mmCIF file of C-alpha atoms in Angstrom:
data_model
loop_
_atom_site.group_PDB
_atom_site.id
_atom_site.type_symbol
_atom_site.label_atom_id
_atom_site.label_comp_id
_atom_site.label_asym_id
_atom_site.label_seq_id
_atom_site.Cartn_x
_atom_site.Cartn_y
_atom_site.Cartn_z
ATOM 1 C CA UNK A 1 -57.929 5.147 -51.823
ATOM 2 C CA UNK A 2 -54.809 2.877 -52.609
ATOM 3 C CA UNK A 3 -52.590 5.608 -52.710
ATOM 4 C CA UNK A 4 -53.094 6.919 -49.118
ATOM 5 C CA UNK A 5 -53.311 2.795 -48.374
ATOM 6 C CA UNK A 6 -49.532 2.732 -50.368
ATOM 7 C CA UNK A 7 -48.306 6.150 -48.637
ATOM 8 C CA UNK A 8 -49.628 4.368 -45.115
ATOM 9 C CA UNK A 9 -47.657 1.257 -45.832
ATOM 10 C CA UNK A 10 -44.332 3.347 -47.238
ATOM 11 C CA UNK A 11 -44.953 5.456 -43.981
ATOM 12 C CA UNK A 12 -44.628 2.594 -41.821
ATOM 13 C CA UNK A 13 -41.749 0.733 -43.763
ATOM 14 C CA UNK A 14 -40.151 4.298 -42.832
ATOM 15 C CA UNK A 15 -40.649 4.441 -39.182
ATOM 16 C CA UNK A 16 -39.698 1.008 -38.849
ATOM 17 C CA UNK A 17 -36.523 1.140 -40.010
ATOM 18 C CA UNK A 18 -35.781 4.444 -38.174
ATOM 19 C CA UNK A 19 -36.894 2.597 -35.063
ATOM 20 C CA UNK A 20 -34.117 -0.010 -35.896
ATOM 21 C CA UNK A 21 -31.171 2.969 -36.183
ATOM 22 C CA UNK A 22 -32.598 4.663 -32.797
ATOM 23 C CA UNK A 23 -32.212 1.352 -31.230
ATOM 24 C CA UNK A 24 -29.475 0.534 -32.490
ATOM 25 C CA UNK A 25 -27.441 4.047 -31.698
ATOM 26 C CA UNK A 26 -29.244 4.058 -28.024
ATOM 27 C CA UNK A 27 -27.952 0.447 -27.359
ATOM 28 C CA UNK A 28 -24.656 0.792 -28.650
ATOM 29 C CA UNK A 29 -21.342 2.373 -27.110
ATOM 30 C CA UNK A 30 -17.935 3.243 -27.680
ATOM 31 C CA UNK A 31 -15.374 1.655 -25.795
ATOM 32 C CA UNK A 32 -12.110 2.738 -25.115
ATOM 33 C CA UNK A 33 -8.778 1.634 -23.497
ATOM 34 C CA UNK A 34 -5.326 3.399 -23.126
ATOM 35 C CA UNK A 35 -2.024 1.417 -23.555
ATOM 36 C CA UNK A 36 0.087 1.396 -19.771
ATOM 37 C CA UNK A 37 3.703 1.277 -19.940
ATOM 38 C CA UNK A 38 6.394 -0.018 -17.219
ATOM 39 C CA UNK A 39 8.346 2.548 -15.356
ATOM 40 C CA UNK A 40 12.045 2.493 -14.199
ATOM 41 C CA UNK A 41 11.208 3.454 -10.636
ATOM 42 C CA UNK A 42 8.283 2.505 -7.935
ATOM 43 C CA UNK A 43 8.210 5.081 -5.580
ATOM 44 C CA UNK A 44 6.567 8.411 -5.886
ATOM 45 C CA UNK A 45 6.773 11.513 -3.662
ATOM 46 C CA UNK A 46 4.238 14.141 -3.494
ATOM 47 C CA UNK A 47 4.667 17.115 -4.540
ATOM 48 C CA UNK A 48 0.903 18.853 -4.246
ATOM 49 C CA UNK A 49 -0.314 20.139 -1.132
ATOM 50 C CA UNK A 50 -2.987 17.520 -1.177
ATOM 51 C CA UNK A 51 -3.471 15.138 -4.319
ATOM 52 C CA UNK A 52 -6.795 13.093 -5.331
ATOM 53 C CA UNK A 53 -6.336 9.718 -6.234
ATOM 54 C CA UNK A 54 -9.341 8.676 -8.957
ATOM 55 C CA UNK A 55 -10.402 5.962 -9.799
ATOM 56 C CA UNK A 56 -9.291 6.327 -13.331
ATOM 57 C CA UNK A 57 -6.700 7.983 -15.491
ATOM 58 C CA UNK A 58 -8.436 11.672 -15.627
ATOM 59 C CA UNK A 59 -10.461 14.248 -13.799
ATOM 60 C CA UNK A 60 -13.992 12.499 -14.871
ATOM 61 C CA UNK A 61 -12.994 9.565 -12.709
ATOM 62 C CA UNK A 62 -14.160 10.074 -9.363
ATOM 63 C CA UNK A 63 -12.057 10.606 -6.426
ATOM 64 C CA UNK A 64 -10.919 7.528 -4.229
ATOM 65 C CA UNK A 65 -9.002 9.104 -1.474
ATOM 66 C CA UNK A 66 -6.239 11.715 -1.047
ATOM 67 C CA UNK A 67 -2.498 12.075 0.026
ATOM 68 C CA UNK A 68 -0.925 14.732 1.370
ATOM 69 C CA UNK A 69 2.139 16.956 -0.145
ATOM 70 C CA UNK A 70 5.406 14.729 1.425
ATOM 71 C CA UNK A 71 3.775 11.281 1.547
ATOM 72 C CA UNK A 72 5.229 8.381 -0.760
ATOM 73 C CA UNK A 73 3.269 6.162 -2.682
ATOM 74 C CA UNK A 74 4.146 2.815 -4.437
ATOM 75 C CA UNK A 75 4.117 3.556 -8.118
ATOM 76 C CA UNK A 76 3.210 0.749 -10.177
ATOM 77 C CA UNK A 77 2.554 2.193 -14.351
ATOM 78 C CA UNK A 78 1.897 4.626 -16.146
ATOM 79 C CA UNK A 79 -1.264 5.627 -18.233
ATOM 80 C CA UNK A 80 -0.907 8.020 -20.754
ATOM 81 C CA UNK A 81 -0.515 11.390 -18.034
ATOM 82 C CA UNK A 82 -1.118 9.507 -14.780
ATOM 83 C CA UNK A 83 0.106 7.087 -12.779
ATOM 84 C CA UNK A 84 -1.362 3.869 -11.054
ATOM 85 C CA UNK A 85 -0.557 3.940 -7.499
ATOM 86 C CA UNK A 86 -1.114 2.350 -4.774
ATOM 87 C CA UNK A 87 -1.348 4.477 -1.448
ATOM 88 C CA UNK A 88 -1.696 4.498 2.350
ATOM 89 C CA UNK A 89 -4.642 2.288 3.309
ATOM 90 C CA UNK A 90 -4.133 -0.018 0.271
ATOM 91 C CA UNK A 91 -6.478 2.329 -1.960
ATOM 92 C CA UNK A 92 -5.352 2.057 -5.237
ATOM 93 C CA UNK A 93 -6.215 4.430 -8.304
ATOM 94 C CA UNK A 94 -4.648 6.997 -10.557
ATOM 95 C CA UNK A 95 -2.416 10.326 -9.825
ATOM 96 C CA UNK A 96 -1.392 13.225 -12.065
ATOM 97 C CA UNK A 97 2.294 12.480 -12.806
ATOM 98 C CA UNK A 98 2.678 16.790 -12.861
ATOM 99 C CA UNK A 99 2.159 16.052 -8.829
ATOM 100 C CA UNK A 100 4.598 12.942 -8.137
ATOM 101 C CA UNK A 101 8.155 12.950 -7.981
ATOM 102 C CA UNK A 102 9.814 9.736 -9.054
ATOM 103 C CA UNK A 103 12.608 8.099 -6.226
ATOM 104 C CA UNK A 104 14.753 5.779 -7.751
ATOM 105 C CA UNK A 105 15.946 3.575 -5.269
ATOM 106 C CA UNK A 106 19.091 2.376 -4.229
ATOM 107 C CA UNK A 107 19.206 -1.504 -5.601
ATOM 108 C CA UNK A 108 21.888 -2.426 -3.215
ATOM 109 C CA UNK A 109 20.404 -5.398 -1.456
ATOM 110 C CA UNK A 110 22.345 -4.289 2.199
ATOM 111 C CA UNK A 111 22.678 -1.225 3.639
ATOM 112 C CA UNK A 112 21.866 1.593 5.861
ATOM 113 C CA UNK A 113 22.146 1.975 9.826
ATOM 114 C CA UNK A 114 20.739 0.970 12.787
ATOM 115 C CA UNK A 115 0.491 4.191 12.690
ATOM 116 C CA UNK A 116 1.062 2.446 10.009
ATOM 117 C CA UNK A 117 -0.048 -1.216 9.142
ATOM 118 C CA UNK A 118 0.719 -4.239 6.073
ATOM 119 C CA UNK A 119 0.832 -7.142 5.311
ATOM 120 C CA UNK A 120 2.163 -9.906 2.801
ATOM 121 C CA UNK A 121 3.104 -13.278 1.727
ATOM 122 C CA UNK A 122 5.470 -14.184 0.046
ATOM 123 C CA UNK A 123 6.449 -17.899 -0.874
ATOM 124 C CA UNK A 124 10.509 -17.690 -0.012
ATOM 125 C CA UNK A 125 11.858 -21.070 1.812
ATOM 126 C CA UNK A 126 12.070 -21.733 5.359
ATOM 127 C CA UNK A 127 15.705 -21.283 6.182
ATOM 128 C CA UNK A 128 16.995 -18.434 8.275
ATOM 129 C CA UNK A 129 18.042 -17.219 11.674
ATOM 130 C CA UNK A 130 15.899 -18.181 14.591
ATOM 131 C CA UNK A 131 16.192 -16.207 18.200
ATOM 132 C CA UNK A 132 13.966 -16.049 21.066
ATOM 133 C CA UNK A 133 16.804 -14.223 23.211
ATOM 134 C CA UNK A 134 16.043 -10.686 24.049
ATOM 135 C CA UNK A 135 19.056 -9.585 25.514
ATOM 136 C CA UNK A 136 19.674 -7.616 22.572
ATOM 137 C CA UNK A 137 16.892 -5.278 22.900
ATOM 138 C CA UNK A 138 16.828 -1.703 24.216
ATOM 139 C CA UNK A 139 15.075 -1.413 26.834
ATOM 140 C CA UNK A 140 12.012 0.835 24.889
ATOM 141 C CA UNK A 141 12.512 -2.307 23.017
ATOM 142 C CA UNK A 142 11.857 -4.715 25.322
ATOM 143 C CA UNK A 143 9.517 -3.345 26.720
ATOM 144 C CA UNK A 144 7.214 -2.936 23.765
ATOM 145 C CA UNK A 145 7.501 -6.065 23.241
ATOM 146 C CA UNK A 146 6.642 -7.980 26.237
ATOM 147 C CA UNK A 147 3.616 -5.163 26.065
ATOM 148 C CA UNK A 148 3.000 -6.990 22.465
ATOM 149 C CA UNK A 149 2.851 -10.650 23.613
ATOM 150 C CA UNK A 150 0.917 -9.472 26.927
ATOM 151 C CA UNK A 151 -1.901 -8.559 23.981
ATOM 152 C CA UNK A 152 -1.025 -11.728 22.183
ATOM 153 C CA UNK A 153 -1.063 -13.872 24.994
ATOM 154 C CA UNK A 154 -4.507 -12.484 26.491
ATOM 155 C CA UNK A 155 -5.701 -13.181 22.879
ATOM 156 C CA UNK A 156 -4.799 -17.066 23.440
ATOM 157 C CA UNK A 157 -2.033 -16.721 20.940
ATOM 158 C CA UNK A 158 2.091 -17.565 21.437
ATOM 159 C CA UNK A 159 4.707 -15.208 22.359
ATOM 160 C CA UNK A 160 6.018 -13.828 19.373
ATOM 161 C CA UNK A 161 10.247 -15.137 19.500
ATOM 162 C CA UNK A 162 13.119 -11.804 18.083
ATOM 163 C CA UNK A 163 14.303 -13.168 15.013
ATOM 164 C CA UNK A 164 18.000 -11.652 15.437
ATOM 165 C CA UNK A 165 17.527 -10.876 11.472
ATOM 166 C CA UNK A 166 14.713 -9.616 11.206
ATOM 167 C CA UNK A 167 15.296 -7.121 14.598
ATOM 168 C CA UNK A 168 18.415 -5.798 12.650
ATOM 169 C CA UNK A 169 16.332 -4.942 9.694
ATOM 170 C CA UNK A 170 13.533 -3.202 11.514
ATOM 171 C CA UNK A 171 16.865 -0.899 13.263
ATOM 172 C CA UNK A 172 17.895 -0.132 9.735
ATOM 173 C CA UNK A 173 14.155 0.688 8.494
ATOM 174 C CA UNK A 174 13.344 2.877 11.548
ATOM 175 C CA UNK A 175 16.721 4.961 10.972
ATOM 176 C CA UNK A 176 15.535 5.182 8.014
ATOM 177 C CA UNK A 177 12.255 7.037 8.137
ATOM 178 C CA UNK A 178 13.866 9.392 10.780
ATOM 179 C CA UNK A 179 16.862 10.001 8.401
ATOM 180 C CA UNK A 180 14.516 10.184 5.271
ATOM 181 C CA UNK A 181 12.062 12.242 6.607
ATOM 182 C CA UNK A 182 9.238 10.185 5.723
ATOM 183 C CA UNK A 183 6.483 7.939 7.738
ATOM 184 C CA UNK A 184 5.273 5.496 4.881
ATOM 185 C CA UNK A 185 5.688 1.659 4.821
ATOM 186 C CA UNK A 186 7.519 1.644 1.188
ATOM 187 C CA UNK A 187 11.012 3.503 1.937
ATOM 188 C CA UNK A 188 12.526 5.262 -0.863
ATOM 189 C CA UNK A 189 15.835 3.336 0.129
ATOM 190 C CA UNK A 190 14.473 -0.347 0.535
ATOM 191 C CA UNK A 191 11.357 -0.184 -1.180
ATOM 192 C CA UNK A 192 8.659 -2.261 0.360
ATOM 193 C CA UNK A 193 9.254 -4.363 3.573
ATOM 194 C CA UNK A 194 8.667 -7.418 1.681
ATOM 195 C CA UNK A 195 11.520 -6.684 -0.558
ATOM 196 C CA UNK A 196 13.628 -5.308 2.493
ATOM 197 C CA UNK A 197 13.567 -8.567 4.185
ATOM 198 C CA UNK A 198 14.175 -10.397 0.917
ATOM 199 C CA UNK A 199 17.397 -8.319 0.184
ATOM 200 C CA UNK A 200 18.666 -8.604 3.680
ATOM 201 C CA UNK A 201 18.458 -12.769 3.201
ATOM 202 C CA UNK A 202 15.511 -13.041 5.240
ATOM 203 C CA UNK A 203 13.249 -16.012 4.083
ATOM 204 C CA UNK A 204 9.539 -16.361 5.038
ATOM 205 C CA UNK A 205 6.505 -18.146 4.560
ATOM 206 C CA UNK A 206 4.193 -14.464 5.764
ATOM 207 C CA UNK A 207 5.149 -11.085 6.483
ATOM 208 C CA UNK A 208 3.789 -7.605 8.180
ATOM 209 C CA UNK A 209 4.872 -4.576 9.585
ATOM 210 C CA UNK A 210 3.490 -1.926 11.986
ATOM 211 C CA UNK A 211 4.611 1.513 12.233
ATOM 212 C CA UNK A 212 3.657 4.154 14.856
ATOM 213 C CA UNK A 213 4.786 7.679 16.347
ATOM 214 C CA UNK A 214 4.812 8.101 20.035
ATOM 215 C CA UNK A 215 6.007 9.633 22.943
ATOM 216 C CA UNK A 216 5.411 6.273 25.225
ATOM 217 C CA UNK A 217 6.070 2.783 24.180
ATOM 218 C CA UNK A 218 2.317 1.718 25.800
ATOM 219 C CA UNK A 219 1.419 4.789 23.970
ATOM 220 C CA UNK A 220 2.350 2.608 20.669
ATOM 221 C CA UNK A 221 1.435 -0.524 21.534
ATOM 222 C CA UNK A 222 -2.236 0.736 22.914
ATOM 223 C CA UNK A 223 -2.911 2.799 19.237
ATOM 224 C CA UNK A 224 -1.595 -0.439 17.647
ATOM 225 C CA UNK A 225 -4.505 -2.215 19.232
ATOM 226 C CA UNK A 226 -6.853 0.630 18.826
ATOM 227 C CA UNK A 227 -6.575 0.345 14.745
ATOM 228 C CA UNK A 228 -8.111 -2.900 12.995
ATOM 229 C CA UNK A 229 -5.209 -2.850 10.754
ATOM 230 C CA UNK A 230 -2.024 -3.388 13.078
ATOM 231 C CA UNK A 231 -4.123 -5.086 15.710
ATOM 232 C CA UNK A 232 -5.253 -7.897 12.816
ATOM 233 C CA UNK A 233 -0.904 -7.693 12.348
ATOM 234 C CA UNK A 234 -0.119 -8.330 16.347
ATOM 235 C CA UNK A 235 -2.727 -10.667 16.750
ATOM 236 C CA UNK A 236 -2.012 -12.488 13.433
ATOM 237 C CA UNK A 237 -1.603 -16.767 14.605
ATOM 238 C CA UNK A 238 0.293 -17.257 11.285
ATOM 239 C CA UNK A 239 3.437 -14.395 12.797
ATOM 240 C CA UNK A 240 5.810 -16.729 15.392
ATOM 241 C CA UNK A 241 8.847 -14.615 14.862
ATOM 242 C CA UNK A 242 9.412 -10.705 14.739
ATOM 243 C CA UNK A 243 11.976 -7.779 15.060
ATOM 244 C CA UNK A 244 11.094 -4.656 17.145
ATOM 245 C CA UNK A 245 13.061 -1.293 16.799
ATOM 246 C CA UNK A 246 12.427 1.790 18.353
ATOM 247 C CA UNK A 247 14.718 4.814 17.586
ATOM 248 C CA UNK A 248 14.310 8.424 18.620
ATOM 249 C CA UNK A 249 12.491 10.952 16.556
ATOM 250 C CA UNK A 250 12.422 14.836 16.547
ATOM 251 C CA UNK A 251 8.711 15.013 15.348
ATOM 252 C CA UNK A 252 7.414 11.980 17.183
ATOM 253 C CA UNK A 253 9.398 11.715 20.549
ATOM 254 C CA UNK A 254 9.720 7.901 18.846
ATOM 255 C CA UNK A 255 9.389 6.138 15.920
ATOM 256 C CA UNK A 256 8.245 2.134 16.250
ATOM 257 C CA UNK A 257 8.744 -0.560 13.440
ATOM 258 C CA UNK A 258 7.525 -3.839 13.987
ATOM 259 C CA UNK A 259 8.337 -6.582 11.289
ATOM 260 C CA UNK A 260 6.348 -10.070 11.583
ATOM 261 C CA UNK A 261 7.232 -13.055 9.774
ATOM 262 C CA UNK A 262 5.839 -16.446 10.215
ATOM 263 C CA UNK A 263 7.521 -19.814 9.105
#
C-alpha cells in the first residue's frame, strides 16, 4: 500500500515538473533582428514588371502594396537582401534589391533646364524671394493657376502669390520628368522636392508638391481636386506662396508641377 502511495506521489512530482517545461517552451519565443546598413544612394528604379513591397525583409512578410517595372522609389537602407523603401502613396516596407536599380544622383545643388501628391516641413529660415507678379507665366500657366486660387478662394482661403524661385524650380523639375522619363515625386537628378528647393536656396517654413498628366489645364486642376491627397495640398492654409510649371509631354499631352511653400 505505501509503495503505490510513493509511486502516486513520484508520479505526480513527474508530471509537475513536465507541466513546468511545456509551459515554459509554449510561452517562450525566439526573437530575432537583422543589422541595416546605410547606402551610398536613395533612389531606386524598378526593374520587375511589377514588385511587392512587404512588410518585412522576406517573402513571409506580407505584401503592402506594389510598384510597377519603371517607377522610382526613395531608398532609405538596406537589410540583409532587401531594401527599405518608401514608395508612391507614402507606403513604406521592404523590396528585393535583385529588382531595384540604384540612381546615384547628381549632388550638384543647381542645375538642369526649364497625379501625384506630398508634402513636408522642413524648419529652414524665412528669407527668400517673394513675387505675386504673374507676368512671367505661360499662359497654360496662368491659367492653371488662377483655376487653383478660384478653388482656394471658394474654399475661404488666400490667393496663393508665384514665388519667382520657387516657379523656376518647378520649370526645371517638370523638364525633368519629361527628359527623365519618369512620373515620381523623388527625381533621380534632384532627389526629393524638399531637397530640390533646399539646393536651389529656397528657404521655407512648409512645403508640397502636386504632379499631374493632362491634356487640359482644367483637366489638371479638376483631378487635383478629385484626389484627397493634392486637394488637402491646394487647399492647405499654411501654403501662401507657390511656383506652377507646365511643359509639354509626348505621353501626357502635359505634364503639371506645382510646388507650395508657406512662410
Amino acid at each position: 500500500m505505501n509503495f503505490i502511495k510513493n509511486n502516486k506521489k513520484k508520479l505526480i512530482i513527474f508530471l509537475s515538473i513536465l507541466s513546468c517545461f511545456v509551459l515554459i517552451f509554449v510561452c517562450t519565443k525566439s526573437f530575432g533582428m537583422q543589422h541595416y546598413y546605410n547606402l551610398n544612394f536613395s533612389t531606386g528604379l524598378v526593374t520587375a514588371s511589377k514588385l511587392n513591397v512587404r512588410s518585412g525583409p522576406g517573402t513571409a512578410y506580407s505584401v503592402v502594396t506594389t510598384v510597377n517595372k519603371g517607377e522610382y522609389v526613395r531608398v532609405f537602407a538596406g537589410v540583409g537582401s532587401w531594401y527599405i523603401v518608401q514608395v508612391e502613396g507614402d507606403y513604406v516596407g521592404a523590396v528585393s534589391q535583385k529588382y531595384i536599380k540604384p540612381i546615384y544622383p547628381n549632388t550638384g545643388s543647381s542645375g538642369g533646364t526649364g497625379g501625384s501628391s506630398g508634402s513636408g516641413s522642413s524648419s529652414s529660415g524665412e528669407s527668400g524671394s517673394n513675387s505675386s507678379n504673374t507676368a512671367s507665366l505661360t499662359a497654360d500657366e496662368l491659367e492653371t493657376f488662377n483655376l487653383i486660387n478660384q478653388e482656394r478662394n471658394k474654399n475661404g482661403l488666400a490667393s496663393l502669390k508665384i514665388d519667382a524661385e520657387v516657379q523656376r524650380v518647378a520649370r526645371i523639375k517638370a523638364q525633368d520628368l519629361v527628359n527623365n522619363n519618369y512620373f515620381a515625386h523623388e527625381s533621380p537628378t534632384y532627389g526629393t522636392p524638399f531637397n530640390m528647393l533646399k539646393n536651389f536656396g529656397i528657404s521655407y517654413k512648409s512645403a508640397g508638391e502636386n504632379l499631374a498628366g493632362n491634356s487640359s489645364n482644367s483637366g489638371a486642376v479638376n483631378a487635383w481636386m478629385n484626389s484627397s491627397g493634392h486637394r488637402a495640398n491646394i487647399l492647405n492654409s499654411s501654403y501662401n506662396y507657390t511656383g506652377l510649371a507646365v511643359v509639354s509631354s509626348p505621353k501626357y499631352g502635359k505634364i503639371y508641377v506645382q510646388m507650395f511653400i508657406g512662410r
